[in-house]
Amino acid sequence: MTDLSAFPINSRWPAQHPDRLQLYSTATPNGVKVSIMLEEIGLPYEPHYVNIGQDETWTPEFLSLNPNGKIPSIIDPNGPGGKPLPLFESGAILLYLAEKTGKLLPEDPALRYETIQWVFFQMASIGPMFGQLGFFHKFAGREIADKRPLERYRGESRRLLGVLEKRLEGRKWIMGDDYTIADVSTLGWVRNLVGFYEAGELVGFADFGNVAAWLERGLARPAVQRGLAIPAKP
């Protein structure tokens, strides 16, 4: 049986099935990327709920695995060379899982890099911008009298939706007919923008019909529906 005792995080979130991939996460847009991916590819895993409301990501045990203090993180007990592999940063985890299983990432080198490009687009642009918009629209930022930050993130979020809208013109998925890690990476963020952040009207989401149709298709996938609720709260 695989021994994960060398990882301090295992003392706080002990593995009941150490031979399975260990997921430390919460059902946020970044968190559900990996749970959706795992549900899509069918790789056995054990999810651990990390309570960000109680600052569990800043505990020494979690930081020992993810020095950035953000979810999600994983330990794959069957990493390269048969050795356990710890990883943080959702985009890197998606790419690793795709390459490990040969799923949701094109084999053609040019298409592979094009797919990774759209994952980076989400990580560098959509995620940070939508997250800031959510802060200023729904959370403590709405109490700030100066509305220029909110307007800045609203405008940038509309621009990014426009980029995605153009990309999805005549396409079922971001890469065309094939559902890939580019879609997995982005679905949760667009869902949160119009759902959890309640910013659909603010950004004029109705103007982006291609994005709306893509979101509906994505949310209809059984693996996505399962992944959105993993890890479940205790």
PDB file of C-alpha atoms in Angstrom, residues 35-233:
ATOM      1  CA  SER A  35     -13.004  17.602  -9.673  1.00  0.00           C
ATOM      2  CA  ILE A  36     -14.743  17.977 -13.053  1.00  0.00           C
ATOM      3  CA  MET A  37     -11.593  16.788 -14.806  1.00  0.00           C
ATOM      4  CA  LEU A  38     -11.322  13.749 -12.553  1.00  0.00           C
ATOM      5  CA  GLU A  39     -14.979  12.905 -13.114  1.00  0.00           C
ATOM      6  CA  GLU A  40     -14.530  13.278 -16.880  1.00  0.00           C
ATOM      7  CA  ILE A  41     -11.480  11.022 -17.120  1.00  0.00           C
ATOM      8  CA  GLY A  42     -12.615   8.431 -14.571  1.00  0.00           C
ATOM      9  CA  LEU A  43      -9.359   8.332 -12.593  1.00  0.00           C
ATOM     10  CA  PRO A  44      -9.975   7.039  -9.028  1.00  0.00           C
ATOM     11  CA  TYR A  45      -9.472   9.769  -6.433  1.00  0.00           C
ATOM     12  CA  GLU A  46     -10.221  10.717  -2.855  1.00  0.00           C
ATOM     13  CA  PRO A  47     -11.496  14.269  -2.234  1.00  0.00           C
ATOM     14  CA  HIS A  48     -10.752  16.225   0.935  1.00  0.00           C
ATOM     15  CA  TYR A  49     -12.793  19.303   1.814  1.00  0.00           C
ATOM     16  CA  VAL A  50     -10.601  22.299   2.669  1.00  0.00           C
ATOM     17  CA  ASN A  51     -12.587  24.974   4.496  1.00  0.00           C
ATOM     18  CA  ILE A  52     -11.444  28.300   3.075  1.00  0.00           C
ATOM     19  CA  GLY A  53     -13.951  30.094   5.310  1.00  0.00           C
ATOM     20  CA  GLN A  54     -11.902  28.921   8.278  1.00  0.00           C
ATOM     21  CA  ASP A  55      -8.579  29.754   6.584  1.00  0.00           C
ATOM     22  CA  GLU A  56      -7.527  26.120   6.369  1.00  0.00           C
ATOM     23  CA  THR A  57      -5.440  26.900   3.283  1.00  0.00           C
ATOM     24  CA  TRP A  58      -3.132  28.960   5.507  1.00  0.00           C
ATOM     25  CA  THR A  59      -2.408  26.112   7.910  1.00  0.00           C
ATOM     26  CA  PRO A  60       1.149  24.701   7.927  1.00  0.00           C
ATOM     27  CA  GLU A  61      -0.136  21.366   6.657  1.00  0.00           C
ATOM     28  CA  PHE A  62      -1.772  22.853   3.565  1.00  0.00           C
ATOM     29  CA  LEU A  63       1.074  25.274   2.888  1.00  0.00           C
ATOM     30  CA  SER A  64       3.518  22.375   2.974  1.00  0.00           C
ATOM     31  CA  LEU A  65       1.823  21.132  -0.202  1.00  0.00           C
ATOM     32  CA  ASN A  66       0.798  24.457  -1.738  1.00  0.00           C
ATOM     33  CA  PRO A  67       2.988  27.420  -0.757  1.00  0.00           C
ATOM     34  CA  ASN A  68       0.576  29.736  -2.597  1.00  0.00           C
ATOM     35  CA  GLY A  69      -2.139  28.960  -0.056  1.00  0.00           C
ATOM     36  CA  LYS A  70      -4.871  28.460  -2.642  1.00  0.00           C
ATOM     37  CA  ILE A  71      -6.991  25.503  -3.643  1.00  0.00           C
ATOM     38  CA  PRO A  72      -6.811  23.065  -5.292  1.00  0.00           C
ATOM     39  CA  SER A  73      -3.828  20.809  -4.673  1.00  0.00           C
ATOM     40  CA  ILE A  74      -3.276  17.132  -5.351  1.00  0.00           C
ATOM     41  CA  ILE A  75      -0.984  14.264  -4.509  1.00  0.00           C
ATOM     42  CA  ASP A  76      -0.850  11.564  -7.139  1.00  0.00           C
ATOM     43  CA  PRO A  77       0.558   8.453  -5.415  1.00  0.00           C
ATOM     44  CA  ASN A  78       1.263   7.014  -8.867  1.00  0.00           C
ATOM     45  CA  GLY A  79       3.202   9.882 -10.367  1.00  0.00           C
ATOM     46  CA  PRO A  80       6.061   9.710 -12.894  1.00  0.00           C
ATOM     47  CA  GLY A  81       8.372   6.822 -12.173  1.00  0.00           C
ATOM     48  CA  GLY A  82       5.798   5.368  -9.799  1.00  0.00           C
ATOM     49  CA  LYS A  83       6.615   7.970  -7.138  1.00  0.00           C
ATOM     50  CA  PRO A  84       4.069  10.259  -5.417  1.00  0.00           C
ATOM     51  CA  LEU A  85       3.762  13.630  -7.141  1.00  0.00           C
ATOM     52  CA  PRO A  86       2.410  16.719  -5.331  1.00  0.00           C
ATOM     53  CA  LEU A  87       1.041  19.523  -7.501  1.00  0.00           C
ATOM     54  CA  PHE A  88      -0.648  22.877  -7.004  1.00  0.00           C
ATOM     55  CA  GLU A  89      -2.112  25.431  -9.464  1.00  0.00           C
ATOM     56  CA  SER A  90      -5.220  24.212 -11.255  1.00  0.00           C
ATOM     57  CA  GLY A  91      -3.978  24.720 -14.803  1.00  0.00           C
ATOM     58  CA  ALA A  92      -0.859  22.651 -14.172  1.00  0.00           C
ATOM     59  CA  ILE A  93      -2.993  19.927 -12.590  1.00  0.00           C
ATOM     60  CA  LEU A  94      -5.349  19.836 -15.602  1.00  0.00           C
ATOM     61  CA  LEU A  95      -2.419  19.528 -17.995  1.00  0.00           C
ATOM     62  CA  TYR A  96      -0.815  16.806 -15.888  1.00  0.00           C
ATOM     63  CA  LEU A  97      -4.004  14.755 -15.683  1.00  0.00           C
ATOM     64  CA  ALA A  98      -4.639  15.145 -19.415  1.00  0.00           C
ATOM     65  CA  GLU A  99      -1.147  13.943 -20.259  1.00  0.00           C
ATOM     66  CA  LYS A 100      -1.280  11.150 -17.677  1.00  0.00           C
ATOM     67  CA  THR A 101      -4.481   9.689 -19.114  1.00  0.00           C
ATOM     68  CA  GLY A 102      -4.292  10.796 -22.738  1.00  0.00           C
ATOM     69  CA  LYS A 103      -7.718  12.426 -22.422  1.00  0.00           C
ATOM     70  CA  LEU A 104      -9.148  15.912 -23.149  1.00  0.00           C
ATOM     71  CA  LEU A 105      -5.954  17.113 -24.833  1.00  0.00           C
ATOM     72  CA  PRO A 106      -5.323  16.735 -28.587  1.00  0.00           C
ATOM     73  CA  GLU A 107      -2.447  14.522 -29.667  1.00  0.00           C
ATOM     74  CA  ASP A 108      -1.589  16.769 -32.606  1.00  0.00           C
ATOM     75  CA  PRO A 109       1.215  19.077 -31.352  1.00  0.00           C
ATOM     76  CA  ALA A 110      -0.214  22.258 -32.878  1.00  0.00           C
ATOM     77  CA  LEU A 111      -3.700  21.607 -31.522  1.00  0.00           C
ATOM     78  CA  ARG A 112      -2.201  20.640 -28.172  1.00  0.00           C
ATOM     79  CA  TYR A 113      -0.471  23.994 -27.800  1.00  0.00           C
ATOM     80  CA  GLU A 114      -3.561  25.811 -29.024  1.00  0.00           C
ATOM     81  CA  THR A 115      -5.574  24.096 -26.296  1.00  0.00           C
ATOM     82  CA  ILE A 116      -3.007  24.996 -23.633  1.00  0.00           C
ATOM     83  CA  GLN A 117      -3.149  28.583 -24.917  1.00  0.00           C
ATOM     84  CA  TRP A 118      -6.850  28.786 -24.004  1.00  0.00           C
ATOM     85  CA  VAL A 119      -6.203  27.268 -20.587  1.00  0.00           C
ATOM     86  CA  PHE A 120      -3.654  30.041 -20.025  1.00  0.00           C
ATOM     87  CA  PHE A 121      -6.205  32.583 -21.266  1.00  0.00           C
ATOM     88  CA  GLN A 122      -8.517  31.497 -18.478  1.00  0.00           C
ATOM     89  CA  MET A 123      -5.787  31.448 -15.843  1.00  0.00           C
ATOM     90  CA  ALA A 124      -4.225  34.780 -16.741  1.00  0.00           C
ATOM     91  CA  SER A 125      -7.323  36.736 -17.725  1.00  0.00           C
ATOM     92  CA  ILE A 126     -10.779  35.297 -17.082  1.00  0.00           C
ATOM     93  CA  GLY A 127     -10.080  33.976 -13.593  1.00  0.00           C
ATOM     94  CA  PRO A 128      -8.419  37.088 -12.153  1.00  0.00           C
ATOM     95  CA  MET A 129     -10.838  39.529 -13.802  1.00  0.00           C
ATOM     96  CA  PHE A 130     -14.038  37.680 -12.942  1.00  0.00           C
ATOM     97  CA  GLY A 131     -12.793  37.160  -9.406  1.00  0.00           C
ATOM     98  CA  GLN A 132     -12.122  40.865  -8.928  1.00  0.00           C
ATOM     99  CA  LEU A 133     -15.475  41.764 -10.458  1.00  0.00           C
ATOM    100  CA  GLY A 134     -17.147  39.412  -7.991  1.00  0.00           C
ATOM    101  CA  PHE A 135     -15.356  41.080  -5.095  1.00  0.00           C
ATOM    102  CA  PHE A 136     -16.415  44.581  -6.076  1.00  0.00           C
ATOM    103  CA  HIS A 137     -19.937  43.590  -7.101  1.00  0.00           C
ATOM    104  CA  LYS A 138     -21.006  41.053  -4.474  1.00  0.00           C
ATOM    105  CA  PHE A 139     -18.585  41.116  -1.574  1.00  0.00           C
ATOM    106  CA  ALA A 140     -16.810  43.699   0.587  1.00  0.00           C
ATOM    107  CA  GLY A 141     -15.733  45.727  -2.416  1.00  0.00           C
ATOM    108  CA  ARG A 142     -19.289  46.913  -3.000  1.00  0.00           C
ATOM    109  CA  GLU A 143     -18.957  49.042   0.151  1.00  0.00           C
ATOM    110  CA  ILE A 144     -16.206  51.105  -1.471  1.00  0.00           C
ATOM    111  CA  ALA A 145     -17.640  54.457  -2.526  1.00  0.00           C
ATOM    112  CA  ASP A 146     -15.255  54.876  -5.463  1.00  0.00           C
ATOM    113  CA  LYS A 147     -16.816  52.757  -8.219  1.00  0.00           C
ATOM    114  CA  ARG A 148     -13.936  53.099 -10.671  1.00  0.00           C
ATOM    115  CA  PRO A 149     -12.487  49.666  -9.782  1.00  0.00           C
ATOM    116  CA  LEU A 150     -15.863  48.038 -10.372  1.00  0.00           C
ATOM    117  CA  GLU A 151     -16.203  49.784 -13.736  1.00  0.00           C
ATOM    118  CA  ARG A 152     -12.692  48.775 -14.686  1.00  0.00           C
ATOM    119  CA  TYR A 153     -13.356  45.086 -14.000  1.00  0.00           C
ATOM    120  CA  ARG A 154     -16.807  45.249 -15.584  1.00  0.00           C
ATOM    121  CA  GLY A 155     -15.333  46.606 -18.800  1.00  0.00           C
ATOM    122  CA  GLU A 156     -12.495  44.105 -18.831  1.00  0.00           C
ATOM    123  CA  SER A 157     -14.873  41.217 -18.109  1.00  0.00           C
ATOM    124  CA  ARG A 158     -17.028  42.257 -21.057  1.00  0.00           C
ATOM    125  CA  ARG A 159     -13.947  42.386 -23.253  1.00  0.00           C
ATOM    126  CA  LEU A 160     -12.929  38.876 -22.205  1.00  0.00           C
ATOM    127  CA  LEU A 161     -16.440  37.559 -22.790  1.00  0.00           C
ATOM    128  CA  GLY A 162     -16.178  39.095 -26.234  1.00  0.00           C
ATOM    129  CA  VAL A 163     -12.956  37.180 -26.899  1.00  0.00           C
ATOM    130  CA  LEU A 164     -14.646  33.957 -25.841  1.00  0.00           C
ATOM    131  CA  GLU A 165     -17.771  34.833 -27.845  1.00  0.00           C
ATOM    132  CA  LYS A 166     -15.707  35.262 -31.008  1.00  0.00           C
ATOM    133  CA  ARG A 167     -13.811  32.041 -30.398  1.00  0.00           C
ATOM    134  CA  LEU A 168     -17.040  30.067 -29.974  1.00  0.00           C
ATOM    135  CA  GLU A 169     -18.601  31.372 -33.178  1.00  0.00           C
ATOM    136  CA  GLY A 170     -19.483  28.256 -35.183  1.00  0.00           C
ATOM    137  CA  ARG A 171     -17.884  26.032 -32.535  1.00  0.00           C
ATOM    138  CA  LYS A 172     -19.447  23.608 -30.088  1.00  0.00           C
ATOM    139  CA  TRP A 173     -16.477  23.782 -27.736  1.00  0.00           C
ATOM    140  CA  ILE A 174     -13.473  26.069 -27.449  1.00  0.00           C
ATOM    141  CA  MET A 175     -11.422  23.771 -29.660  1.00  0.00           C
ATOM    142  CA  GLY A 176     -14.273  22.959 -32.048  1.00  0.00           C
ATOM    143  CA  ASP A 177     -15.980  19.571 -31.972  1.00  0.00           C
ATOM    144  CA  ASP A 178     -13.833  18.204 -29.153  1.00  0.00           C
ATOM    145  CA  TYR A 179     -14.368  18.996 -25.474  1.00  0.00           C
ATOM    146  CA  THR A 180     -10.970  19.632 -23.853  1.00  0.00           C
ATOM    147  CA  ILE A 181      -9.227  20.972 -20.767  1.00  0.00           C
ATOM    148  CA  ALA A 182      -9.806  24.453 -22.208  1.00  0.00           C
ATOM    149  CA  ASP A 183     -13.527  24.013 -21.558  1.00  0.00           C
ATOM    150  CA  VAL A 184     -12.962  22.358 -18.171  1.00  0.00           C
ATOM    151  CA  SER A 185     -10.786  25.282 -17.126  1.00  0.00           C
ATOM    152  CA  THR A 186     -13.303  27.970 -18.077  1.00  0.00           C
ATOM    153  CA  LEU A 187     -16.781  26.589 -17.379  1.00  0.00           C
ATOM    154  CA  GLY A 188     -16.727  27.151 -13.615  1.00  0.00           C
ATOM    155  CA  TRP A 189     -15.655  30.760 -13.939  1.00  0.00           C
ATOM    156  CA  VAL A 190     -18.384  31.723 -16.411  1.00  0.00           C
ATOM    157  CA  ARG A 191     -20.934  29.837 -14.307  1.00  0.00           C
ATOM    158  CA  ASN A 192     -19.875  31.779 -11.211  1.00  0.00           C
ATOM    159  CA  LEU A 193     -19.960  35.091 -13.029  1.00  0.00           C
ATOM    160  CA  VAL A 194     -23.656  34.810 -13.862  1.00  0.00           C
ATOM    161  CA  GLY A 195     -24.643  32.624 -10.916  1.00  0.00           C
ATOM    162  CA  PHE A 196     -22.748  32.995  -7.662  1.00  0.00           C
ATOM    163  CA  TYR A 197     -21.464  36.522  -8.382  1.00  0.00           C
ATOM    164  CA  GLU A 198     -24.879  37.542  -9.782  1.00  0.00           C
ATOM    165  CA  ALA A 199     -23.109  39.742 -12.332  1.00  0.00           C
ATOM    166  CA  GLY A 200     -24.881  38.631 -15.512  1.00  0.00           C
ATOM    167  CA  GLU A 201     -26.880  41.843 -15.861  1.00  0.00           C
ATOM    168  CA  LEU A 202     -23.884  43.956 -14.881  1.00  0.00           C
ATOM    169  CA  VAL A 203     -21.753  42.621 -17.743  1.00  0.00           C
ATOM    170  CA  GLY A 204     -24.634  42.297 -20.210  1.00  0.00           C
ATOM    171  CA  PHE A 205     -24.291  38.535 -20.451  1.00  0.00           C
ATOM    172  CA  ALA A 206     -27.306  38.371 -22.763  1.00  0.00           C
ATOM    173  CA  ASP A 207     -25.097  39.941 -25.454  1.00  0.00           C
ATOM    174  CA  PHE A 208     -22.931  36.827 -25.592  1.00  0.00           C
ATOM    175  CA  GLY A 209     -25.161  34.155 -27.084  1.00  0.00           C
ATOM    176  CA  ASN A 210     -22.349  31.813 -28.117  1.00  0.00           C
ATOM    177  CA  VAL A 211     -20.930  31.835 -24.607  1.00  0.00           C
ATOM    178  CA  ALA A 212     -24.356  31.237 -23.067  1.00  0.00           C
ATOM    179  CA  ALA A 213     -25.024  28.262 -25.361  1.00  0.00           C
ATOM    180  CA  TRP A 214     -21.562  26.819 -24.620  1.00  0.00           C
ATOM    181  CA  LEU A 215     -22.147  27.212 -20.881  1.00  0.00           C
ATOM    182  CA  GLU A 216     -25.484  25.415 -21.154  1.00  0.00           C
ATOM    183  CA  ARG A 217     -23.887  22.546 -23.076  1.00  0.00           C
ATOM    184  CA  GLY A 218     -21.101  22.271 -20.546  1.00  0.00           C
ATOM    185  CA  LEU A 219     -23.353  22.288 -17.510  1.00  0.00           C
ATOM    186  CA  ALA A 220     -25.451  19.529 -19.075  1.00  0.00           C
ATOM    187  CA  ARG A 221     -22.522  17.110 -18.977  1.00  0.00           C
ATOM    188  CA  PRO A 222     -23.024  14.534 -16.188  1.00  0.00           C
ATOM    189  CA  ALA A 223     -19.369  14.721 -15.128  1.00  0.00           C
ATOM    190  CA  VAL A 224     -19.631  18.501 -14.802  1.00  0.00           C
ATOM    191  CA  GLN A 225     -22.747  18.223 -12.657  1.00  0.00           C
ATOM    192  CA  ARG A 226     -21.003  15.749 -10.369  1.00  0.00           C
ATOM    193  CA  GLY A 227     -17.792  17.732 -10.227  1.00  0.00           C
ATOM    194  CA  LEU A 228     -19.522  20.964  -9.246  1.00  0.00           C
ATOM    195  CA  ALA A 229     -20.470  19.401  -5.893  1.00  0.00           C
ATOM    196  CA  ILE A 230     -17.082  17.836  -5.075  1.00  0.00           C
ATOM    197  CA  PRO A 231     -15.686  17.917  -2.450  1.00  0.00           C
ATOM    198  CA  ALA A 232     -18.943  17.965  -0.531  1.00  0.00           C
ATOM    199  CA  LYS A 233     -19.054  19.952   2.690  1.00  0.00           C
TER     200      LYS A 233
END
